[in-house]
PDB file of N, CA and C in Angstrom:
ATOM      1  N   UNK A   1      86.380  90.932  99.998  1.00  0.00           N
ATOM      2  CA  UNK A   1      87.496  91.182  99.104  1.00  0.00           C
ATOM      3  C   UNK A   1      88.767  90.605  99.727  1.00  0.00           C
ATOM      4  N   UNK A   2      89.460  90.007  99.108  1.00  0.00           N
ATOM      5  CA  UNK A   2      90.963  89.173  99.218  1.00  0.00           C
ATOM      6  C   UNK A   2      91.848  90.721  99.452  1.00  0.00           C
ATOM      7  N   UNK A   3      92.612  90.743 100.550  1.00  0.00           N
ATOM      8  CA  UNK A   3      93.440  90.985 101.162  1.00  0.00           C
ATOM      9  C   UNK A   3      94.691  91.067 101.511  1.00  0.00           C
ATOM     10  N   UNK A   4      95.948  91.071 100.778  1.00  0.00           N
ATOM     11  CA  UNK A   4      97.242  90.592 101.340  1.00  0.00           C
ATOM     12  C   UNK A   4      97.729  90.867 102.087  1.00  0.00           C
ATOM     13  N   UNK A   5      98.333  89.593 103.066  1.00  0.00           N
ATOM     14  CA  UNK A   5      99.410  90.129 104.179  1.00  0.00           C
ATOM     15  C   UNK A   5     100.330  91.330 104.253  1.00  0.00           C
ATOM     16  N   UNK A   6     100.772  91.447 103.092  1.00  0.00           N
ATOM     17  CA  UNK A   6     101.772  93.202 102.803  1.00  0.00           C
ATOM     18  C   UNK A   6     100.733  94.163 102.669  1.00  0.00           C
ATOM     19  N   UNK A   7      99.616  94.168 102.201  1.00  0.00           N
ATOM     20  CA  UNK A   7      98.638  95.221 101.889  1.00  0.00           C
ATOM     21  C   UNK A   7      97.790  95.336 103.694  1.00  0.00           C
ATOM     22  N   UNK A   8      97.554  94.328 104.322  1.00  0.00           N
ATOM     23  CA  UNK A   8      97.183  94.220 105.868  1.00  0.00           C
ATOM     24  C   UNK A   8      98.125  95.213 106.306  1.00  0.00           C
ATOM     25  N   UNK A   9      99.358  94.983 106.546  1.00  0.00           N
ATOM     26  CA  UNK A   9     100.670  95.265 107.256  1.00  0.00           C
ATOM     27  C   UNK A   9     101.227  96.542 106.855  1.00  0.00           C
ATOM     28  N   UNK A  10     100.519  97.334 105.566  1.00  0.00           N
ATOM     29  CA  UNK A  10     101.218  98.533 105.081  1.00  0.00           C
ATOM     30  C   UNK A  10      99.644  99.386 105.738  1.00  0.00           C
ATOM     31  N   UNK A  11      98.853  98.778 106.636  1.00  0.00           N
ATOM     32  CA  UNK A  11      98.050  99.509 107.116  1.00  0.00           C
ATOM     33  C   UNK A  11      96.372  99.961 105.901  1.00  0.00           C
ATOM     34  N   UNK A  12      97.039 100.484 105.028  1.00  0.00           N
ATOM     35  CA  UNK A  12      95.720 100.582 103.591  1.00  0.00           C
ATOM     36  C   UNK A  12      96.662 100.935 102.382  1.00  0.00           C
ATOM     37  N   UNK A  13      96.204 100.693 101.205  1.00  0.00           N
ATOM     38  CA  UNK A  13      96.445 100.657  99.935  1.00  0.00           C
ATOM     39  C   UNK A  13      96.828 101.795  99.568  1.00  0.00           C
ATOM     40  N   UNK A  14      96.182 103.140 100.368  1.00  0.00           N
ATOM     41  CA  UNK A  14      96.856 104.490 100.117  1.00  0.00           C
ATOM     42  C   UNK A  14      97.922 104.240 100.493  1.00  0.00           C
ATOM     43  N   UNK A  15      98.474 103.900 101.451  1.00  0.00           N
ATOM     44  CA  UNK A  15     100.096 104.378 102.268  1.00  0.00           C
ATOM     45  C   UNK A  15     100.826 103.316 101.487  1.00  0.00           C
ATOM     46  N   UNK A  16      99.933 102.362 101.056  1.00  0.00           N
ATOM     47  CA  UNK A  16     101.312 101.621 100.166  1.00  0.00           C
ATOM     48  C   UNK A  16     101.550 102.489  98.690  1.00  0.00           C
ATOM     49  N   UNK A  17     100.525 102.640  98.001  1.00  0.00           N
ATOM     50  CA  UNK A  17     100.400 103.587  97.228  1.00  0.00           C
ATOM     51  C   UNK A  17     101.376 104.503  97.245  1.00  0.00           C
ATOM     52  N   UNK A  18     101.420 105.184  98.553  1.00  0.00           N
ATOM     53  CA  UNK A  18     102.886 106.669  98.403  1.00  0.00           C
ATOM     54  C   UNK A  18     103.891 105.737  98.443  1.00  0.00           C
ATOM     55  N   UNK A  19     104.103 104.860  99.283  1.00  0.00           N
ATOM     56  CA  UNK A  19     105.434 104.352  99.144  1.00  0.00           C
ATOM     57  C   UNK A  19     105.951 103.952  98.094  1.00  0.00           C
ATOM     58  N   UNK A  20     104.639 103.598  96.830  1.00  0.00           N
ATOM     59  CA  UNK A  20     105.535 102.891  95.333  1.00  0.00           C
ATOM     60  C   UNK A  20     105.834 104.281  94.750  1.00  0.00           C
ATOM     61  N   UNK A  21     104.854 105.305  94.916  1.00  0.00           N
ATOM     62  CA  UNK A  21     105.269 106.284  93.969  1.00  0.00           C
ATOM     63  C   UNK A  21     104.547 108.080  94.359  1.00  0.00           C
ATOM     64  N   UNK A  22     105.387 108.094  95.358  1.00  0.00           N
ATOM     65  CA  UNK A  22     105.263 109.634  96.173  1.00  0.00           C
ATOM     66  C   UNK A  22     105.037 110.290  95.215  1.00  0.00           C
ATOM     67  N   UNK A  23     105.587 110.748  94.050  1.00  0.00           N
ATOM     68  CA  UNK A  23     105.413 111.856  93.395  1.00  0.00           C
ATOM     69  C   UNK A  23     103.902 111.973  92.474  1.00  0.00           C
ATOM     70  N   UNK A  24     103.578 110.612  92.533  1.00  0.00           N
ATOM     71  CA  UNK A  24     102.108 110.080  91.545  1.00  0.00           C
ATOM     72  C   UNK A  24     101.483 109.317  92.077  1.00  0.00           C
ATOM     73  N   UNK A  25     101.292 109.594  93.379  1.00  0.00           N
ATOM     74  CA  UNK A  25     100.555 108.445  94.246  1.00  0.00           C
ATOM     75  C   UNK A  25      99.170 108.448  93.666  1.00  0.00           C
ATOM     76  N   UNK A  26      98.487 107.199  92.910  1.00  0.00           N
ATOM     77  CA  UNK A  26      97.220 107.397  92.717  1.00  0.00           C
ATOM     78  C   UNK A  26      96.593 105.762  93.008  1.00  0.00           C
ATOM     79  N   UNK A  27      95.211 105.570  93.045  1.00  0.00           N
ATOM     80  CA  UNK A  27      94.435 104.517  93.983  1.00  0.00           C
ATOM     81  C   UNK A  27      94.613 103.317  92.869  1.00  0.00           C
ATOM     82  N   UNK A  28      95.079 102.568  92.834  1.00  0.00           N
ATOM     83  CA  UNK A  28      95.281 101.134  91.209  1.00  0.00           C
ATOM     84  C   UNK A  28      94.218 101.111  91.387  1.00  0.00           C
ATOM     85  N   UNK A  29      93.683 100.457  92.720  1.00  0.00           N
ATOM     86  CA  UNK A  29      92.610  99.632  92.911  1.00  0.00           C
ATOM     87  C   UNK A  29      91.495 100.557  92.023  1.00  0.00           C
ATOM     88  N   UNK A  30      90.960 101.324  91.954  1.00  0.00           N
ATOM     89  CA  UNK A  30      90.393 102.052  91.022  1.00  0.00           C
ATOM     90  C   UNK A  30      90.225 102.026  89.390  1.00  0.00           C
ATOM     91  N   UNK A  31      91.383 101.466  88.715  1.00  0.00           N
ATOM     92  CA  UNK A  31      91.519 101.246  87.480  1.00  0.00           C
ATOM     93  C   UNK A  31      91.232 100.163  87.351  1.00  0.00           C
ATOM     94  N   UNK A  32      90.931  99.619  86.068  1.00  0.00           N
ATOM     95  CA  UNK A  32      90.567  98.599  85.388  1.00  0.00           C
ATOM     96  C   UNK A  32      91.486  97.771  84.909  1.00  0.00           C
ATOM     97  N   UNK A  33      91.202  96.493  84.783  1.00  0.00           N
ATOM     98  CA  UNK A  33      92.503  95.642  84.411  1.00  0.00           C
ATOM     99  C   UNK A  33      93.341  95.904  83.132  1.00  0.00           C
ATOM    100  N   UNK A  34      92.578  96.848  81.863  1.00  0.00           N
ATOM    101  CA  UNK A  34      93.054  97.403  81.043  1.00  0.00           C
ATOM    102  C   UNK A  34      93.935  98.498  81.362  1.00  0.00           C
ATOM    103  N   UNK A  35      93.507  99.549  82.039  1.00  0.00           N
ATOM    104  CA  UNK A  35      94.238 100.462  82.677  1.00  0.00           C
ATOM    105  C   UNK A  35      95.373 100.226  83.465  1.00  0.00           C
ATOM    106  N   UNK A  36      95.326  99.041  84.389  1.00  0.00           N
ATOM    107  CA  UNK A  36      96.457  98.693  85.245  1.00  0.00           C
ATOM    108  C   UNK A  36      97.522  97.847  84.142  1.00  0.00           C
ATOM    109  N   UNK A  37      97.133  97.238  82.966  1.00  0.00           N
ATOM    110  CA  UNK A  37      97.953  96.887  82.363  1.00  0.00           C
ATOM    111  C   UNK A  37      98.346  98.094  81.502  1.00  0.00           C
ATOM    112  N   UNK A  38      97.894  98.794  81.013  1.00  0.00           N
ATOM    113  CA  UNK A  38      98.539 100.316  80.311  1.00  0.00           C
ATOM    114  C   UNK A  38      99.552 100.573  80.981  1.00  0.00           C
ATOM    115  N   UNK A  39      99.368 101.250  82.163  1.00  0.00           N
ATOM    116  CA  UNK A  39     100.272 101.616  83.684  1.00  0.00           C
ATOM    117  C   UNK A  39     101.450 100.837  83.800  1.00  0.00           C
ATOM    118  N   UNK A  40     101.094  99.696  83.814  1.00  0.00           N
ATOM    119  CA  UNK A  40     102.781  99.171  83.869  1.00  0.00           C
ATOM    120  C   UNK A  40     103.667  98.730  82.677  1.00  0.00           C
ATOM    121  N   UNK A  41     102.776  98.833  81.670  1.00  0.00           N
ATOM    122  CA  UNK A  41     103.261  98.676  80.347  1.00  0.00           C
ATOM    123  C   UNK A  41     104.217 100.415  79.744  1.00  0.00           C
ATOM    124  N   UNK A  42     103.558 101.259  80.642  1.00  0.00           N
ATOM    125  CA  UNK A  42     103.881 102.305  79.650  1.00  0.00           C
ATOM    126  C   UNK A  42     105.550 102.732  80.511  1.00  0.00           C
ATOM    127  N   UNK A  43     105.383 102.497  81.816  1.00  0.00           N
ATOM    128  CA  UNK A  43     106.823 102.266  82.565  1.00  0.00           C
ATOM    129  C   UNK A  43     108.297 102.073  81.878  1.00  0.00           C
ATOM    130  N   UNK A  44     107.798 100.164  81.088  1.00  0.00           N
ATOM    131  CA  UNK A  44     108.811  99.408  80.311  1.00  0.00           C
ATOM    132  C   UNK A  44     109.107 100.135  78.971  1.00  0.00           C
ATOM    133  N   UNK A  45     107.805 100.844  78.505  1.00  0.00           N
ATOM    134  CA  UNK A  45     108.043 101.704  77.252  1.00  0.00           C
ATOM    135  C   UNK A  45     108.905 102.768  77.138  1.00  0.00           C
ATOM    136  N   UNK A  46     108.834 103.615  78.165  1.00  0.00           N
ATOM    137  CA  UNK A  46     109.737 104.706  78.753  1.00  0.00           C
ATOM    138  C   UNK A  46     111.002 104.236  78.762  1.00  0.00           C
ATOM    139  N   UNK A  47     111.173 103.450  79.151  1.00  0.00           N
ATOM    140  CA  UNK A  47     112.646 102.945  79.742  1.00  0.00           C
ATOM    141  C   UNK A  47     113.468 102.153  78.301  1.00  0.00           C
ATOM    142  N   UNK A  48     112.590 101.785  76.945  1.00  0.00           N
ATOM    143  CA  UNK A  48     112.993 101.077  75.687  1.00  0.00           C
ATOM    144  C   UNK A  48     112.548  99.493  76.025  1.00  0.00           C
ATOM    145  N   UNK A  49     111.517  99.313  76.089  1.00  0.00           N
ATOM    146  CA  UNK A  49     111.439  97.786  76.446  1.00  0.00           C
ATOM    147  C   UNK A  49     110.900  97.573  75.156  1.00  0.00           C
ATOM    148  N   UNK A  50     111.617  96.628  74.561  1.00  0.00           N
ATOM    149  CA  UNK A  50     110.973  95.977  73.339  1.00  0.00           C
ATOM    150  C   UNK A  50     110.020  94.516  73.668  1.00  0.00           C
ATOM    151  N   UNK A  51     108.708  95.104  73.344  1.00  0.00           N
ATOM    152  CA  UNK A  51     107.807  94.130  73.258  1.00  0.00           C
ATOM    153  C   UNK A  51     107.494  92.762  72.701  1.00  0.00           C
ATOM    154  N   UNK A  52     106.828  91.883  72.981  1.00  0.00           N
ATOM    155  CA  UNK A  52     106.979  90.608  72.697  1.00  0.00           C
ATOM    156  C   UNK A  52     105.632  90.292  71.883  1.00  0.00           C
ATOM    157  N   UNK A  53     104.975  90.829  72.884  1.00  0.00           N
ATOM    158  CA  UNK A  53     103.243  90.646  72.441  1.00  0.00           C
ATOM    159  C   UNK A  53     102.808  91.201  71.555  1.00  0.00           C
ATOM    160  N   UNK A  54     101.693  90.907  70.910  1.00  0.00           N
ATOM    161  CA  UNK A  54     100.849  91.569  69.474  1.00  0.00           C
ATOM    162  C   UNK A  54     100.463  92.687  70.643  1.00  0.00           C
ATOM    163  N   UNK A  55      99.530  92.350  72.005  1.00  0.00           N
ATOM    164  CA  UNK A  55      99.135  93.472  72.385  1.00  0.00           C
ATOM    165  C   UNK A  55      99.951  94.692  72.864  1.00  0.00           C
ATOM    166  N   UNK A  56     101.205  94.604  73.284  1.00  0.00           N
ATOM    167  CA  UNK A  56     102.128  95.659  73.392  1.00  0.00           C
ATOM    168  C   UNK A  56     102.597  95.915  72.214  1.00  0.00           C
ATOM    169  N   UNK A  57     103.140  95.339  71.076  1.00  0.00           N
ATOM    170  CA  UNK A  57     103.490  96.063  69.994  1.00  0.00           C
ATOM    171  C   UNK A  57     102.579  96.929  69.580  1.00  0.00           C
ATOM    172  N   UNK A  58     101.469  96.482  69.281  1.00  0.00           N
ATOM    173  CA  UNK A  58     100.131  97.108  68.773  1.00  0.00           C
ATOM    174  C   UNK A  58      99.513  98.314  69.726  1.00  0.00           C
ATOM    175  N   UNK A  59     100.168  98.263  71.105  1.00  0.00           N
ATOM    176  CA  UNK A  59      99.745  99.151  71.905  1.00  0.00           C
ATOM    177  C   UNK A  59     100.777 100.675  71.841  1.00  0.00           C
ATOM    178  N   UNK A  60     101.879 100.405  72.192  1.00  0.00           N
ATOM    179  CA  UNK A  60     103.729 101.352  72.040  1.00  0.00           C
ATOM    180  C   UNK A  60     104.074 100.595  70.840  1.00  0.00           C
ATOM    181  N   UNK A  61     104.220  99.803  69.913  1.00  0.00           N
ATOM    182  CA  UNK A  61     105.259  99.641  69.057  1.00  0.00           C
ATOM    183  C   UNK A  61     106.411  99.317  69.358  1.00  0.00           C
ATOM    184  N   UNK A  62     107.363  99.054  68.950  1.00  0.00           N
ATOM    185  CA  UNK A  62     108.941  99.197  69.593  1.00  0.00           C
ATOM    186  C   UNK A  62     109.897 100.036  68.559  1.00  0.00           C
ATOM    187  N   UNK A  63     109.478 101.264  67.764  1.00  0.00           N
ATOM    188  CA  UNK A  63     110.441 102.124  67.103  1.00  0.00           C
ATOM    189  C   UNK A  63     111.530 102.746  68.608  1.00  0.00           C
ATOM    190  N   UNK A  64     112.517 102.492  68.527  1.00  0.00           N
ATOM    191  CA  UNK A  64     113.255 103.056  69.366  1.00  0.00           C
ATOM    192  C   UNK A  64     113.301 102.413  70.761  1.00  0.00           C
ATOM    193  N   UNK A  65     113.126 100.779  70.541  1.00  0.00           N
ATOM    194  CA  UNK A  65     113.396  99.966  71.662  1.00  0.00           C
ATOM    195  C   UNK A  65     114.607  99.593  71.687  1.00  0.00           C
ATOM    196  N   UNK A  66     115.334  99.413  73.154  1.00  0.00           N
ATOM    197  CA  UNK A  66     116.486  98.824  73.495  1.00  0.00           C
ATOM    198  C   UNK A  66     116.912  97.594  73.639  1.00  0.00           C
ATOM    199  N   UNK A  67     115.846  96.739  74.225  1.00  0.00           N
ATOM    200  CA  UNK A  67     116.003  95.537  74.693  1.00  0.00           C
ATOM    201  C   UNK A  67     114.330  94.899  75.559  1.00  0.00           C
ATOM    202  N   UNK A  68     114.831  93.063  75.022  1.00  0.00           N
ATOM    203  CA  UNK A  68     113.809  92.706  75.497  1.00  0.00           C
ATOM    204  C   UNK A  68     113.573  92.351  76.831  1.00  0.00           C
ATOM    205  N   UNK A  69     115.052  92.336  77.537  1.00  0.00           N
ATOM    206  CA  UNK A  69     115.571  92.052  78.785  1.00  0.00           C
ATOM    207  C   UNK A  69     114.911  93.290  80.224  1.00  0.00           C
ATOM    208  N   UNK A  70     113.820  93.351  80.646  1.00  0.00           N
ATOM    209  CA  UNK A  70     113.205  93.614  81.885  1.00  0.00           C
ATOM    210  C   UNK A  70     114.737  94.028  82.631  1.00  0.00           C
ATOM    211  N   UNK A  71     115.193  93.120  83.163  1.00  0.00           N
ATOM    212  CA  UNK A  71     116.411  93.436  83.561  1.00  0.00           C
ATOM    213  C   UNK A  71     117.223  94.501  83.379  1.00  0.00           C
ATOM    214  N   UNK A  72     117.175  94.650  81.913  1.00  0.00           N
ATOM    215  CA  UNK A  72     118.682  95.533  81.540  1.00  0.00           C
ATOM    216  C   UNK A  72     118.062  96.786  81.184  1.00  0.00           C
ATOM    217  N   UNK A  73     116.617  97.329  81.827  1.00  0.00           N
ATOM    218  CA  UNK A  73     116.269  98.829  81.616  1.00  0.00           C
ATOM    219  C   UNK A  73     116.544  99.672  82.574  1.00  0.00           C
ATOM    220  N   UNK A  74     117.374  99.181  83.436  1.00  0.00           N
ATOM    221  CA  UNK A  74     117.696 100.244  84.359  1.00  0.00           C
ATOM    222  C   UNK A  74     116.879 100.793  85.076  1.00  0.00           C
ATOM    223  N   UNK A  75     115.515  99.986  85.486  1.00  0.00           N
ATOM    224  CA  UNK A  75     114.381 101.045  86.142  1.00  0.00           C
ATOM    225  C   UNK A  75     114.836 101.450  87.797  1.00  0.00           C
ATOM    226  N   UNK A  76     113.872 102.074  87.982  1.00  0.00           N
ATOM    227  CA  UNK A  76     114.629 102.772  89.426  1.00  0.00           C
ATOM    228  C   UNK A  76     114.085 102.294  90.501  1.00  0.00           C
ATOM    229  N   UNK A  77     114.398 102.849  91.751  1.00  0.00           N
ATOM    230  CA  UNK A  77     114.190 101.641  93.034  1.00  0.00           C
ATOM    231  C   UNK A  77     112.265 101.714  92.993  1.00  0.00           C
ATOM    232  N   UNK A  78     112.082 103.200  92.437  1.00  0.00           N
ATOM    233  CA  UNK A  78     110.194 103.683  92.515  1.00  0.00           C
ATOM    234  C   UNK A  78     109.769 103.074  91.318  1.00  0.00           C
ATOM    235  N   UNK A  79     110.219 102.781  90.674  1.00  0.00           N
ATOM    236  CA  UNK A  79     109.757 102.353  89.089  1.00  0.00           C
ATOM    237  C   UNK A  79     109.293 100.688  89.016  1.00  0.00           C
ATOM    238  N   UNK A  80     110.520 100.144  90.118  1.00  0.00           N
ATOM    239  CA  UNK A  80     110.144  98.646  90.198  1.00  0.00           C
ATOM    240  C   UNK A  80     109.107  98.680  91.160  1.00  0.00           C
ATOM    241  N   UNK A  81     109.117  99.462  92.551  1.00  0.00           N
ATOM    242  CA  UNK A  81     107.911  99.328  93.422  1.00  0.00           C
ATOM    243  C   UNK A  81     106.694  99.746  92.713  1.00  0.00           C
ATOM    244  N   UNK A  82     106.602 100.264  92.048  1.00  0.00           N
ATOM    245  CA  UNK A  82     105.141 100.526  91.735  1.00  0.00           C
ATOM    246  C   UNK A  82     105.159  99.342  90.552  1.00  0.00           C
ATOM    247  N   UNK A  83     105.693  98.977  89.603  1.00  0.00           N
ATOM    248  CA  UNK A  83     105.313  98.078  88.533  1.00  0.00           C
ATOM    249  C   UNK A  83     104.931  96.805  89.855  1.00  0.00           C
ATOM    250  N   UNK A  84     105.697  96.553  91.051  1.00  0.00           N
ATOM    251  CA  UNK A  84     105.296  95.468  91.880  1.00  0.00           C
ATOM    252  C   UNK A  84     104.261  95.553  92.174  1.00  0.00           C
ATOM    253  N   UNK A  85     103.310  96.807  92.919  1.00  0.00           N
ATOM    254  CA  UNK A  85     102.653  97.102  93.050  1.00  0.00           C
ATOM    255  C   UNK A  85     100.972  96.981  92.213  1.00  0.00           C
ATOM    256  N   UNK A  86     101.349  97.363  91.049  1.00  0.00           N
ATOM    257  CA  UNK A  86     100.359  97.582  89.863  1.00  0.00           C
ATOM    258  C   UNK A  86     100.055  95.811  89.602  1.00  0.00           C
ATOM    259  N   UNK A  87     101.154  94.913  89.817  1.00  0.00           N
ATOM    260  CA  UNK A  87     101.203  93.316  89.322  1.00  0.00           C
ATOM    261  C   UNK A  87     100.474  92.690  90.822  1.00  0.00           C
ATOM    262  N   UNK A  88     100.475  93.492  91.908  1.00  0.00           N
ATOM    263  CA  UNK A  88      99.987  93.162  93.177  1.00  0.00           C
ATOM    264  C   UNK A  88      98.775  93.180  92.915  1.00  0.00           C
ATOM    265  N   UNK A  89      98.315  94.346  92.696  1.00  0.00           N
ATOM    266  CA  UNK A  89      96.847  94.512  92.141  1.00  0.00           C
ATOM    267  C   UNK A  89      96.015  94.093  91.175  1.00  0.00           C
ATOM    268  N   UNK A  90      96.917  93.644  90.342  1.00  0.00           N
ATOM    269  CA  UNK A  90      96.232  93.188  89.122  1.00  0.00           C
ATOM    270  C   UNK A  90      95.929  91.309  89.138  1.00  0.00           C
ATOM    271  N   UNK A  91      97.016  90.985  89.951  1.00  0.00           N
ATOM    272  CA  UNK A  91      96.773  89.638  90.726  1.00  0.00           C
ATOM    273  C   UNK A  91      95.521  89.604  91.844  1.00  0.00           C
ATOM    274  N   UNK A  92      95.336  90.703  92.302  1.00  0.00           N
ATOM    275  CA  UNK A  92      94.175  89.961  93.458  1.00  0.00           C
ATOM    276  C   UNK A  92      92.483  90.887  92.680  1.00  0.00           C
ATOM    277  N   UNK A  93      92.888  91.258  91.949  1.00  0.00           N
ATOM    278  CA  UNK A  93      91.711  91.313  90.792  1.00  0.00           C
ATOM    279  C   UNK A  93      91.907  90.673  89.862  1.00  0.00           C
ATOM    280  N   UNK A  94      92.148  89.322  89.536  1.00  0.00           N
ATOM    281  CA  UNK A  94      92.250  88.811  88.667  1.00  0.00           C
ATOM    282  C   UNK A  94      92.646  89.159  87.009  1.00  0.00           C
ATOM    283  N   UNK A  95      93.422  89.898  86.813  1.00  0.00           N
ATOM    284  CA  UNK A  95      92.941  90.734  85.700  1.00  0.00           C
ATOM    285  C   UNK A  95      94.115  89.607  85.201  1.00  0.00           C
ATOM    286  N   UNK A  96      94.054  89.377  83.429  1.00  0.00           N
ATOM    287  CA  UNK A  96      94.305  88.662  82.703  1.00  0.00           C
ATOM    288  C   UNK A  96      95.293  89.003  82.033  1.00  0.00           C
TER     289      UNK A  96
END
């Protein structure tokens, strides 16, 4: 299994794990590429991210979206580490 230098260096995937998100530390690597895309999709939803895709509209909708701008949702310093996180994982499982 492919490995990253930050995932080497944070020692194992648990301890990086608490560091994206102490209060909900749970294993990505465990979920499915559907699931890991739910997970970081439902983040941007929370926050008003208006969707682009058939599969996110069709998934949240955008009744009561703010903006399409990633940028301008205000997520928090844990909100971006774990969406980094979840895109870490979903890159070295190939997920689509």
């Amino acid at each position: 299994m492919f490995v990253s230098r930050k995932l080497a260096a944070a020692g194992s995937l648990a301890s990086l794990v608490l560091w994206a998100a102490p209060a909900a530390a749970q294993d990505f690597w465990s979920m499915s590429c559907p699931q890991l895309w739910y997970e970081r999709n439902s983040i941007y939803h929370e926050r008003g991210y208006c969707f682009q895709t058939e599969r996110g509209i069709r998934t949240f909708g955008n009744a009561g979206c703010v903006t399409s701008n990633e940028s301008a949702l205000g997520l928090s310093s844990t909100e971006r580490r774990t969406i980094a996180l979840i895109v870490q994982v979903e890159r070295q499982k190939y997920c689509k």
